[in-house]
XYZ file of C-alpha atoms in Angstrom:
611
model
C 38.435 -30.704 -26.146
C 36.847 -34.054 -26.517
C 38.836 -37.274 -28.113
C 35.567 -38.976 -29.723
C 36.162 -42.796 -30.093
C 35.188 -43.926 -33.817
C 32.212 -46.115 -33.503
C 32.850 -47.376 -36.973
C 34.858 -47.189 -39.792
C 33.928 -43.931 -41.775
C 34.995 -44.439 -45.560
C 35.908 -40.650 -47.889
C 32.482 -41.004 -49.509
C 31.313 -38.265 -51.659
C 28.536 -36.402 -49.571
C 26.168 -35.460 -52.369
C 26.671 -38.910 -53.764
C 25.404 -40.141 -50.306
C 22.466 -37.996 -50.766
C 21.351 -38.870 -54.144
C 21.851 -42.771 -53.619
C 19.329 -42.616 -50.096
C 17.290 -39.993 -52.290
C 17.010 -41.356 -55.309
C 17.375 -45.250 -55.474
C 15.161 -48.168 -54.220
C 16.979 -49.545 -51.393
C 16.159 -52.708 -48.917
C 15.796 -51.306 -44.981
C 18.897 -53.286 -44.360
C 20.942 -50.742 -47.174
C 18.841 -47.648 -46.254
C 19.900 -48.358 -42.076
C 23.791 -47.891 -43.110
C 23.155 -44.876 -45.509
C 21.808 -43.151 -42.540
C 24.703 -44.472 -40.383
C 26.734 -42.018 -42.965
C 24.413 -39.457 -43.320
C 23.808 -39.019 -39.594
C 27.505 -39.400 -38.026
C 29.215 -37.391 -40.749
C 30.580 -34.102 -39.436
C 30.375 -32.643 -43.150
C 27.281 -32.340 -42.679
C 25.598 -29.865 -41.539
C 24.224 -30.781 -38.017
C 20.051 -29.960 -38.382
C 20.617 -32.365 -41.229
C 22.213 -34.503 -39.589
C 19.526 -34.812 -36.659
C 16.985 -35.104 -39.676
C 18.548 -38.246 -40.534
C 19.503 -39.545 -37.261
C 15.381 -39.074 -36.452
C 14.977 -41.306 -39.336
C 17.554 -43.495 -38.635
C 16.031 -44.150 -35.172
C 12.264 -44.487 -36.708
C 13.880 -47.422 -39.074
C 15.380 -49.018 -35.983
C 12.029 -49.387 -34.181
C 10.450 -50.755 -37.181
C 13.124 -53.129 -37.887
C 13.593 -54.099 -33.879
C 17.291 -53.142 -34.270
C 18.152 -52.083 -31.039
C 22.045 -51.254 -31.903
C 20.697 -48.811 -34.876
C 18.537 -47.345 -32.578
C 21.460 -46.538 -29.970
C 23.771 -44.956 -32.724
C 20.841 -42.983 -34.033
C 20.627 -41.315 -30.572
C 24.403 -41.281 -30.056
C 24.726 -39.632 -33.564
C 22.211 -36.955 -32.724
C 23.755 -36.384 -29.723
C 26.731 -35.663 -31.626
C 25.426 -32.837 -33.808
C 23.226 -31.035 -30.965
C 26.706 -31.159 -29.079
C 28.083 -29.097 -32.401
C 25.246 -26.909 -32.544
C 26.243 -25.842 -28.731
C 22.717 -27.574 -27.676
C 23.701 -29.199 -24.439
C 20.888 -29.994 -23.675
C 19.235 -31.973 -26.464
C 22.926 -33.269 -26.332
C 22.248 -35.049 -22.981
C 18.977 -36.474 -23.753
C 20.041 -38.128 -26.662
C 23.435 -39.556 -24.755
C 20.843 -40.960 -21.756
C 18.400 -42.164 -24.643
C 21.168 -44.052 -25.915
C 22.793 -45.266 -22.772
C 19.302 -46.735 -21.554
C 19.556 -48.587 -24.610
C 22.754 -50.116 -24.653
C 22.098 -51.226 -20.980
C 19.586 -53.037 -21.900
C 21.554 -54.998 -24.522
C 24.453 -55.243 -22.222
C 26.196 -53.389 -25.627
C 30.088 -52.320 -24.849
C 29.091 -49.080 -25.835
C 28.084 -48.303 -22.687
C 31.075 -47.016 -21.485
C 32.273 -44.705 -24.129
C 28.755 -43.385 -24.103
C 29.461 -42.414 -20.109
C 32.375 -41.176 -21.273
C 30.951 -38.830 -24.253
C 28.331 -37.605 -21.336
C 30.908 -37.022 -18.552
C 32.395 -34.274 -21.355
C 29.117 -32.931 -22.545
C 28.377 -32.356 -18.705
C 31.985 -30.886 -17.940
C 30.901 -28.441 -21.050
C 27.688 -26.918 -19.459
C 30.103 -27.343 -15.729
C 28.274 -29.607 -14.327
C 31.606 -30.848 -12.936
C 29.835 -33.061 -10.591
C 27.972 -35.223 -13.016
C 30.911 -35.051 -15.657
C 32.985 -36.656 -12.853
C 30.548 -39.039 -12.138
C 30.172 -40.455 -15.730
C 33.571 -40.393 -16.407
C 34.112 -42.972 -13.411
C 31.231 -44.833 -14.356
C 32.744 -45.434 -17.960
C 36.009 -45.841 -16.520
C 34.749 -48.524 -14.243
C 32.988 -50.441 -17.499
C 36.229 -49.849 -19.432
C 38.353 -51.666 -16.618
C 36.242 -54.439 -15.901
C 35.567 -55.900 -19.219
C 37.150 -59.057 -20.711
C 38.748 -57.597 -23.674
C 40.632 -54.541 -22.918
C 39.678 -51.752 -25.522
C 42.636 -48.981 -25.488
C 41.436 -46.782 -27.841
C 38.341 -46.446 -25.533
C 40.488 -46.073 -22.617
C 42.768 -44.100 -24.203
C 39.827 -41.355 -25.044
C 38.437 -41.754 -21.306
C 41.428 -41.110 -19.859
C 42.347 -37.911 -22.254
C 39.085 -36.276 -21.260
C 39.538 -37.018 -17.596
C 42.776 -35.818 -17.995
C 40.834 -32.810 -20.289
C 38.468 -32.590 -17.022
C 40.583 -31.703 -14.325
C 42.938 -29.494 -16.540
C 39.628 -27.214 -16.664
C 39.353 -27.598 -12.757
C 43.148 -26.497 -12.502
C 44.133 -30.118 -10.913
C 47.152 -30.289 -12.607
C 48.966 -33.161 -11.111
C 45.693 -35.316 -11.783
C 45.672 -33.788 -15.413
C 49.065 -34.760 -16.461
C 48.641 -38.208 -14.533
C 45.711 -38.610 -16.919
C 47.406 -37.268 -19.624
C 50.817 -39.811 -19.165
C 47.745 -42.638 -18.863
C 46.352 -41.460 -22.072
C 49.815 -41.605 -24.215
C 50.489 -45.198 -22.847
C 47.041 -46.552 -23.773
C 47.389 -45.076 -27.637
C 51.202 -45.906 -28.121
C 49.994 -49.541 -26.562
C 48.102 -50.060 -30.266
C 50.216 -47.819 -32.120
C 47.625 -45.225 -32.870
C 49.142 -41.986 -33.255
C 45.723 -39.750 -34.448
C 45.932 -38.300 -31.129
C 49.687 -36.995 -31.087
C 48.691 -33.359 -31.700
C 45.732 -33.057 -29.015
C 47.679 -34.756 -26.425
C 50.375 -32.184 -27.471
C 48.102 -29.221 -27.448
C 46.963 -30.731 -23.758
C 50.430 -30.844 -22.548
C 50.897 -27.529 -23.743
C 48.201 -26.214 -21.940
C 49.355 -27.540 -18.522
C 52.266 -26.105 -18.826
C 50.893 -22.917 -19.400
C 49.144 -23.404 -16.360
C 52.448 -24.122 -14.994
C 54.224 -20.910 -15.791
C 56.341 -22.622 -18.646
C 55.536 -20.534 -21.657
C 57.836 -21.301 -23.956
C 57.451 -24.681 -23.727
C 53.730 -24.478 -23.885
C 53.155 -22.054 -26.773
C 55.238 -24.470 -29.054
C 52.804 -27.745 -28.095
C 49.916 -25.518 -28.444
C 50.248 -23.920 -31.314
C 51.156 -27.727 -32.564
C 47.531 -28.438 -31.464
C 45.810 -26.033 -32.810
C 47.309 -26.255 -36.050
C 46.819 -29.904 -36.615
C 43.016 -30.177 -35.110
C 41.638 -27.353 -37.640
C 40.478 -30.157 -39.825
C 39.454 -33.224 -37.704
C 38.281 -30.925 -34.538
C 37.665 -27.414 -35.342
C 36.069 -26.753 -31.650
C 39.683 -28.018 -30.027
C 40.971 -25.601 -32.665
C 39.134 -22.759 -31.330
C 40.528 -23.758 -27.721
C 43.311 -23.610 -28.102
C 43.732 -20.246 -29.895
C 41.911 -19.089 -27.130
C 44.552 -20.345 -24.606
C 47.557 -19.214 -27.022
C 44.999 -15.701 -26.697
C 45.706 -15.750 -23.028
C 49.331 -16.972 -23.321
C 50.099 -13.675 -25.149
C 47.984 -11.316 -22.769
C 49.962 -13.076 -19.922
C 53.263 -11.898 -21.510
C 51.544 -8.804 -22.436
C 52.152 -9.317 -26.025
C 48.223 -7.862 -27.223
C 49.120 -7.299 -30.978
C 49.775 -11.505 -30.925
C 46.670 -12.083 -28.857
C 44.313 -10.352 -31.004
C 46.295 -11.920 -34.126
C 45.142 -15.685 -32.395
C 41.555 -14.189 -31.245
C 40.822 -13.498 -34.613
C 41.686 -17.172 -35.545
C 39.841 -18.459 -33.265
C 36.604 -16.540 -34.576
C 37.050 -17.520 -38.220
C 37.115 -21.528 -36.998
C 34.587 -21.614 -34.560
C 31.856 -19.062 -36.080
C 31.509 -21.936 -39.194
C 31.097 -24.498 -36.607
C 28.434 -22.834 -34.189
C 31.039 -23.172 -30.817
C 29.659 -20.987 -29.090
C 31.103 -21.619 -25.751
C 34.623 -21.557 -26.849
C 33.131 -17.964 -28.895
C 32.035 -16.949 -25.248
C 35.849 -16.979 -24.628
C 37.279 -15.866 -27.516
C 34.870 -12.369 -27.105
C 35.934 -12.222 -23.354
C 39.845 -12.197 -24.445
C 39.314 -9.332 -27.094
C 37.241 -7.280 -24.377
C 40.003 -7.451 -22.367
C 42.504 -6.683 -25.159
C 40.514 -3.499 -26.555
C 39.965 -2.494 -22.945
C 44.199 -2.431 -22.368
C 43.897 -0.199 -25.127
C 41.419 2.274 -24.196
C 39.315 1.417 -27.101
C 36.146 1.135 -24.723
C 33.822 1.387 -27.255
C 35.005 -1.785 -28.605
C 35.500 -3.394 -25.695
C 31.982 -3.140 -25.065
C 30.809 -4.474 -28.485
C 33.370 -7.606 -27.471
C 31.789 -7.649 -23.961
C 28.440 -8.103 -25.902
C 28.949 -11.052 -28.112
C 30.827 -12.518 -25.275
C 27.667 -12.274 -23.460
C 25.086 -13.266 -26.382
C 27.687 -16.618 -26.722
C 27.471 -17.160 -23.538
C 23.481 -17.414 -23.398
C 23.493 -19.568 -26.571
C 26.159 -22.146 -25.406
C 23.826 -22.326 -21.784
C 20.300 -22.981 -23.821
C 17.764 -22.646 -20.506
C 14.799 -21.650 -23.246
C 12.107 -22.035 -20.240
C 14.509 -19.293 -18.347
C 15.186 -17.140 -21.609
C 13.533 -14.223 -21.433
C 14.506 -13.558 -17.587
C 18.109 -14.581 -18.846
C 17.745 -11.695 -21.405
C 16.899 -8.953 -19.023
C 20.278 -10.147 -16.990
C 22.361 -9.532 -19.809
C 20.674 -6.102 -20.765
C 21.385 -5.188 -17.206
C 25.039 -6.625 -17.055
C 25.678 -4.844 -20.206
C 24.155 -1.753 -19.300
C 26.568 -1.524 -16.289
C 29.286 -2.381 -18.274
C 28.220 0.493 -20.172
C 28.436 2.933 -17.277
C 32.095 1.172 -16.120
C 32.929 1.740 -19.892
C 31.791 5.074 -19.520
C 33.982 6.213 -16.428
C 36.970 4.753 -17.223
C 36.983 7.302 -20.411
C 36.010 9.730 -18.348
C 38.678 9.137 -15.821
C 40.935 12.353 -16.333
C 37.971 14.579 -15.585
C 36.948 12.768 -12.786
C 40.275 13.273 -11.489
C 39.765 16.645 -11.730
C 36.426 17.037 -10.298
C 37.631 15.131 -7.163
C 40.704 17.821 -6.916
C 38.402 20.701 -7.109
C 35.908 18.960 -4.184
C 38.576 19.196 -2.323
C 39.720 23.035 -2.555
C 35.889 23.231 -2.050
C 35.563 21.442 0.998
C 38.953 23.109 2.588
C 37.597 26.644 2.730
C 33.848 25.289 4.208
C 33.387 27.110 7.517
C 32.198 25.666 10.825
C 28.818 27.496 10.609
C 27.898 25.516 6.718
C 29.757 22.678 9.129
C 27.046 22.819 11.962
C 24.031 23.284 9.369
C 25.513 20.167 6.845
C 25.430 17.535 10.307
C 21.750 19.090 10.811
C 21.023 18.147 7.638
C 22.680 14.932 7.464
C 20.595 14.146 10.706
C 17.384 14.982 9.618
C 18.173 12.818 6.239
C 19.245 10.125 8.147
C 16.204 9.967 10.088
C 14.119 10.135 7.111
C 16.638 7.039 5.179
C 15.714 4.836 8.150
C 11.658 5.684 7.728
C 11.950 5.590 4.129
C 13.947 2.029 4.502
C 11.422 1.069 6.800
C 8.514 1.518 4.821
C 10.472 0.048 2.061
C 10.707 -3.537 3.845
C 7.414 -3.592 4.817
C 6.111 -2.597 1.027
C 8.762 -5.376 0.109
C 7.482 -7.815 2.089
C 3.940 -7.158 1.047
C 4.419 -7.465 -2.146
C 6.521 -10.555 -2.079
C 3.695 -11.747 -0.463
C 1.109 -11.293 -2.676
C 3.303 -12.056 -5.435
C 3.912 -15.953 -3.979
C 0.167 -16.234 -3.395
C -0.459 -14.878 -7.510
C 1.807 -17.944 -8.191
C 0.409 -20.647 -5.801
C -2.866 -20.159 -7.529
C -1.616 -19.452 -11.037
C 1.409 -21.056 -13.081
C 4.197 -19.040 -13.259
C 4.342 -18.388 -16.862
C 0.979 -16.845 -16.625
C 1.299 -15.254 -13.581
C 4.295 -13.363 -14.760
C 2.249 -12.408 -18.304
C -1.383 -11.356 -15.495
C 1.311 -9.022 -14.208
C 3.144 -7.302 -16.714
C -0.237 -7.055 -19.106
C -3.395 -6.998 -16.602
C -4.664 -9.869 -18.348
C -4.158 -13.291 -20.208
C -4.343 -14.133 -23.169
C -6.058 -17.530 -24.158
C -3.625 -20.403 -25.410
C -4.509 -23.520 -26.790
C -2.705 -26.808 -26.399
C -2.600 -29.166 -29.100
C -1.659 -32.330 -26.718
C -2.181 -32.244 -23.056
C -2.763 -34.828 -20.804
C -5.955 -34.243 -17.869
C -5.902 -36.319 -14.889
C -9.180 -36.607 -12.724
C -9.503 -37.556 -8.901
C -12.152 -38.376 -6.476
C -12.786 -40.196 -3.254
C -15.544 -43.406 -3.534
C -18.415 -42.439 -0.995
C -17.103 -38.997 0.207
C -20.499 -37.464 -0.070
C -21.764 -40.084 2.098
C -19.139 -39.959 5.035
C -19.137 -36.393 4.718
C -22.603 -35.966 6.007
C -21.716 -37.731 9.672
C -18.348 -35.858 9.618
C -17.275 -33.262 12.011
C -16.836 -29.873 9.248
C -13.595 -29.162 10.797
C -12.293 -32.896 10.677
C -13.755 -32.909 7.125
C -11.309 -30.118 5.541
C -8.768 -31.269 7.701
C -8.832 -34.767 5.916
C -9.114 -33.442 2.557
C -6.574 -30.949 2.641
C -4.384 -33.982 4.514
C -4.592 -36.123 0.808
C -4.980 -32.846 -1.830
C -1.621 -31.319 0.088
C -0.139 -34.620 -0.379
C -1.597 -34.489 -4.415
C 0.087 -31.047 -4.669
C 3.412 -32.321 -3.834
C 3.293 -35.168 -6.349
C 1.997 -32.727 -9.077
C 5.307 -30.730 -8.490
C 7.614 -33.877 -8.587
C 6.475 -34.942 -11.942
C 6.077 -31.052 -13.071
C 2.419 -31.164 -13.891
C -0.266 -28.125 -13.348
C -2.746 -28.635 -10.690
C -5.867 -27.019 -11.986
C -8.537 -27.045 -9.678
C -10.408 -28.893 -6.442
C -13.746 -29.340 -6.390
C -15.586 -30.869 -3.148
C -13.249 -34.308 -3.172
C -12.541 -33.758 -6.846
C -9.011 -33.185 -7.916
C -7.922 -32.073 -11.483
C -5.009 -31.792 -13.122
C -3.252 -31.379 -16.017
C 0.914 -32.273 -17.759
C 1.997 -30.428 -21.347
C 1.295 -27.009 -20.215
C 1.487 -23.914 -19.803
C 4.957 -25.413 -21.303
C 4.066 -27.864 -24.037
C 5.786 -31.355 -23.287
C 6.488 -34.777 -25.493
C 6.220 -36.832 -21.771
C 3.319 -35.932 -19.938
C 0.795 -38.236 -20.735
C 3.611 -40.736 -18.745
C 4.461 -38.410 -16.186
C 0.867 -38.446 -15.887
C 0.063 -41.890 -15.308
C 3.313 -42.129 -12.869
C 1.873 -39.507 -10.696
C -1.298 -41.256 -10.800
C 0.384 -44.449 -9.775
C 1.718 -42.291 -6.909
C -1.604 -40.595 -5.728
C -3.203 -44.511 -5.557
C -0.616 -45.702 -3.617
C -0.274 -43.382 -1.227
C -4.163 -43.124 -0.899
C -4.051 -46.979 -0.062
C -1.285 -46.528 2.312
C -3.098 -44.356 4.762
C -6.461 -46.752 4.234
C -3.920 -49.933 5.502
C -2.842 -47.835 8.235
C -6.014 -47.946 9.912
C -9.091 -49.748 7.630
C -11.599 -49.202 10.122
C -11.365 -45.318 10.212
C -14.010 -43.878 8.243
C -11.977 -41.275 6.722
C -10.109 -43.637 4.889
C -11.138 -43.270 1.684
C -10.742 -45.107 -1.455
C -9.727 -43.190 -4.725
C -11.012 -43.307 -8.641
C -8.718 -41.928 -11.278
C -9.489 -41.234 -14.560
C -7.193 -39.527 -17.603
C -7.644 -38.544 -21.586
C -5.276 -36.240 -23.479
C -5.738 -34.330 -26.323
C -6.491 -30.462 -26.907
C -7.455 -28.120 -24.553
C -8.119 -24.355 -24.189
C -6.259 -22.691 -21.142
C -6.749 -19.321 -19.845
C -7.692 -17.373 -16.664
C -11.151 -16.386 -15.732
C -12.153 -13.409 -13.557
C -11.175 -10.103 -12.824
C -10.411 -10.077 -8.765
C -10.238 -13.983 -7.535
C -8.223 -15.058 -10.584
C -8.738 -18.695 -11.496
C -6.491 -20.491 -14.054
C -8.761 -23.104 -16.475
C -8.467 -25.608 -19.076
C -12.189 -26.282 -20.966
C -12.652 -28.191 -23.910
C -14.233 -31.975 -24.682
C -10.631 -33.431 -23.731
C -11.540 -31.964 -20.414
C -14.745 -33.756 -20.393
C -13.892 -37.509 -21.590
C -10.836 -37.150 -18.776
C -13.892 -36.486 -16.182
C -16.384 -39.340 -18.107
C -12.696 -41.933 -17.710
C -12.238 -40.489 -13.805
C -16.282 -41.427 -13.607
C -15.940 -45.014 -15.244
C -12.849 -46.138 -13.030
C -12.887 -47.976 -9.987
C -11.446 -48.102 -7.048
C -7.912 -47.691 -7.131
C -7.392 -48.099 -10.527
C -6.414 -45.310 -13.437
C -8.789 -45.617 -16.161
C -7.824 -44.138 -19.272
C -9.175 -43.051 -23.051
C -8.062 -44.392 -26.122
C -6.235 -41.310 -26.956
C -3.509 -41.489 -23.534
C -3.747 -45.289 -24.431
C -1.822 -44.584 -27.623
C 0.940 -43.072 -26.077
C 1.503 -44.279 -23.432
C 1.062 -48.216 -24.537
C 5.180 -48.737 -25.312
C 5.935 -47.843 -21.559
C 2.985 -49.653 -19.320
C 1.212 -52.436 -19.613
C -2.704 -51.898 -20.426
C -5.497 -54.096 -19.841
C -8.514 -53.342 -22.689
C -11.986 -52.536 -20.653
C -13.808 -53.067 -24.018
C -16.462 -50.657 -25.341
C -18.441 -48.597 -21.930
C -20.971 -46.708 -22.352
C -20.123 -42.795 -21.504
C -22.826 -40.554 -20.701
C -23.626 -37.659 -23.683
C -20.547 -39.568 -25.690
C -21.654 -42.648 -26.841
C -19.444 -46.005 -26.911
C -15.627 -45.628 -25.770
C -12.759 -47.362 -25.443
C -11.219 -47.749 -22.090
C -8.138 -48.822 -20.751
C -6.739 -50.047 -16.760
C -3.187 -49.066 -16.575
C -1.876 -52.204 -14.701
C 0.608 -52.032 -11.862
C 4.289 -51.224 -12.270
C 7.050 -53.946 -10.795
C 9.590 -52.438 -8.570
C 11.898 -52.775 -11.472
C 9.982 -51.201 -13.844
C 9.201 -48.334 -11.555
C 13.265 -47.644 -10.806
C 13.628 -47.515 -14.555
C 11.053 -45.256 -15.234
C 11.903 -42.802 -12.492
C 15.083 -42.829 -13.746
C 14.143 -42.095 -16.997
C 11.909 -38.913 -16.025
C 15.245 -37.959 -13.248
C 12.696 -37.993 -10.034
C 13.343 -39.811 -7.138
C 10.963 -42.736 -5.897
């Protein structure tokens, strides 16, 4: 349970009067920005509405160069993808905001650490949820004006934090913290979660009595302005009862618990709720709905986690975890006659003679024999295929690779927005002719190994080599809203280090100089052949990248128009002017200027890879 400190003071406005006012009246940007502050932060409504407005909210906010606006309209977001059980949008929209308050030095900054330490804590992530709790707390402590309500919220969730861990003397330390920073402003709108907190850590503790009553006071009194604490803490007065083997009460606070949190989409605290009836039915013998329990617990569960690029492998883990659940369903009913089976195996076995003796260890030795052939084989078939599997995926993404397997083939797929990055060396064909063949390929494979590695830290799709060519390609086979930038970063990368090894020794032939070149737009991607699979992108995006790669120079990234337009609010451009482009006509081309050191921390941080 999260305290959430107000960011501003919310008025009882009528909803649909809200509505109609943005909807239907003329308004000034200035009056339209705080409409949207209502429309996006209020918890009545409903949260894909709310994101709806807190997109438009942040669109205003670039328009009108309101960089506060434009922090709340992230923070707000974040708020309603963190009641829609959407973690991760949650988190993006916290760091979104965050980057943006740092860069107004906004005191903001440290509740919105502390709103991330929780979401964190919620997918248990318990490092990073430590981390940004600290990181507020530092902020909190070190500014001029002491803000308690802040630091009264931080400390509650730390508090909140390691009462989920089971650190209990930390969590009441917290809690004690907590209580002196709200009674130090006489703000009492926390009373019944600190009580419900309390509760729990006595419960924790052993105390029952003494927690049920503080719990129950938290539940009760959070229905309204927190409905997901609600749901918590019926789940731990669900537990409380189990504990003193009370199931009639348990089920009685389950069932609470379910009509809160199913009109508020919690599904974590759901994932719980479904656990403590499966255990419940499953005291009663009622396996068949334990099972159904032990299902929505499961199908919670997923949706609270939200790994969509890991879904459908996530979906044949819970058919298998509920299929054996199924079977241990299954033989616990069944347990009387199994009992009886295993008392008539052994009458059986007391009356075998020593002859059916003498032929069983004959048999068992010959079958043993056979196991450790069979097993044999078996590692060596595992192996091979393991094998051929990892060389499938070094040569095809693993999206594809997975759909070449299960079908025989691959469909086509076409990309609306991808990014394509070409590569080449400046005079390879000439130096190539006086090469050694040998010292050739091992020089090329020395820089395109080196490509690969930065193609995997930026998640991009290497495509293809050709001779000293190297193409590649960000937004796919999983479509993207980054990797036009993620492009140009690796690009940055693959210069650099290609001028590293050339200062290392100049006078080495094999030091080559490097041309980049990138467009994005659409693209058609598919796989080609029947025995040496190759995965391919074609299309005239594919082209203009290779006409950009053509038209650079040395160490520079040239780029279109099109990856121009995106990528103009994040690097700093220098306008080639109309070229020339052979079979296209006049372009537009751009030089993507060098990064500062600065610059460059901030943008790895922003795309979470390490310089």
């Amino acid at each position: 349970m999260c305290i959430i400190s107000p960011l501003s003071a919310q008025e009882a406005i009528s909803i649909d009067s809200l509505i109609k006012t943005y909807k239907e009246k003329s308004l000034e940007p200035e009056e339209k920005l705080e409409l949207l502050f209502e429309l996006s932060y209020n918890s009545a409504i409903a949260a894909p509405e709310r994101i709806a407005y807190g997109d438009t909210l942040v669109d205003l906010a670039k328009r009108l160069n309101n960089q506060d606006a434009m922090m709340k309209g992230h923070l707000y977001k974040a708020y309603a993808y963190m009641d829609m059980s959407d973690y991760d949008q949650d988190i993006q929209e916290t760091l979104a905001a965050i980057t943006i308050a740092k860069s107004i030095d906004s005191a903001y900054w440290a509740y919105l650490n502390n709103h991330l330490g929780f979401t964190y804590s919620k997918v248990n992530n318990n490092s990073e949820a430590l981390r940004s709790f600290r990181k507020g707390l530092d902020i909190l402590l070190n500014m001029e004006n002491t803000e308690y309500y802040h630091l009264g919220a931080l400390y509650f969730n730390f508090s909140d934090f390691y009462l989920r861990n089971n650190q209990l003397d930390s969590a009441y330390k917290y809690l004690e913290l907590s209580k002196v920073s709200f009674d130090s402003i006489n703000n009492d709108s926390h009373k019944y979660f600190l009580d419900g907190n309390l509760g729990v850590y006595y419960f924790k503790k052993g105390e029952y009595e003494k927690a049920k009553r503080l719990i129950e006071s938290g539940a009760d009194n959070s229905i309204e302005s927190r409905p997901e604490a609600a749901v918590e803490y019926y789940n731990y007065l669900t537990d409380l009862a189990q504990e003193q083997n009370n199931y009639g009460e348990a089920k009685k606070y389950a069932e609470r618990a379910i009509s809160i949190g199913k009109n508020i989409r919690a599904n974590s605290e759901l994932a719980n709720t479904y656990l403590n009836l499966y255990e419940i039915y499953l005291n009663r013998n009622d396996y068949a709905a334990a099972l159904e329990h032990y299902k929505k617990h499961k199908a919670y569960l997923d949706s609270a986690i939200n790994l969509p690029t890991i879904q459908r492998m996530a979906n044949l883990r819970n058919e298998f975890e509920v299929a054996n659940k199924q079977k241990e369903v299954d033989l616990m009913a069944k347990e009387a006659e199994i009992q009886s089976l295993r008392a008539n195996r052994q009458r059986t076995v007391s009356i075998v003679s020593v002859t059916v003796v003498v032929l069983l260890s004959l048999l068992i030795f010959g079958l043993f024999n056979r196991f450790k052939y069979i097993r044999k084989t078996s590692r060596i078939i595992e192996k091979e295929k393991n094998r051929s599997d990892a060389l499938l995926r070094n040569i095809l993404p693993d999206e594809t690779a997975d759909e070449l397997k299960e079908n025989g083939r691959v469909k086509a797929k076409k990309f609306e927005s991808v990014s394509v990055m070409f590569a080449d060396f400046r005079g390879f064909t000439r130096y190539s002719e006086d090469m050694d063949p040998e010292e050739l390929v091992r020089r090329v494979d020395f820089y395109f190994s080196r490509f690969d590695e930065i193609m995997e830290k930026f998640n991009l799709e290497k495509i293809k080599t050709m001779g000293d060519a190297y193409m590649c390609a960000g937004g796919l086979p999983f479509p993207s809203e980054d990797h036009a930038a993620r492009m140009v970063m690796a690009a940055f990368e693959m210069a650099e280090f290609v001028e590293k090894v050339k200062q290392e020794d100049p006078d080495d032939p094999t030091r080559f100089e490097i041309r980049i070149g990138i467009n994005t737009g659409p693209v058609i991607a598919g796989v080609v052949g029947t025995k040496k699979f190759v995965y391919d992108i074609w299309g005239d995006t594919v082209n203009i990248a290779s006409r950009m790669e053509s038209n650079s120079e040395p160490g520079r990234i040239n780029v279109s128009e099109n990856t121009y337009k995106i990528i103009k609010d994040k690097f700093e451009c220098t306008f080639r002017g109309m070229v020339d482009v052979k079979n296209k006509g006049m372009m537009k081309m751009y030089f993507v200027n060098g990064l500062t050191e600065e610059k460059k921390k901030e943008v790895y941080r922003e795309f979470n890879v390490t310089t």
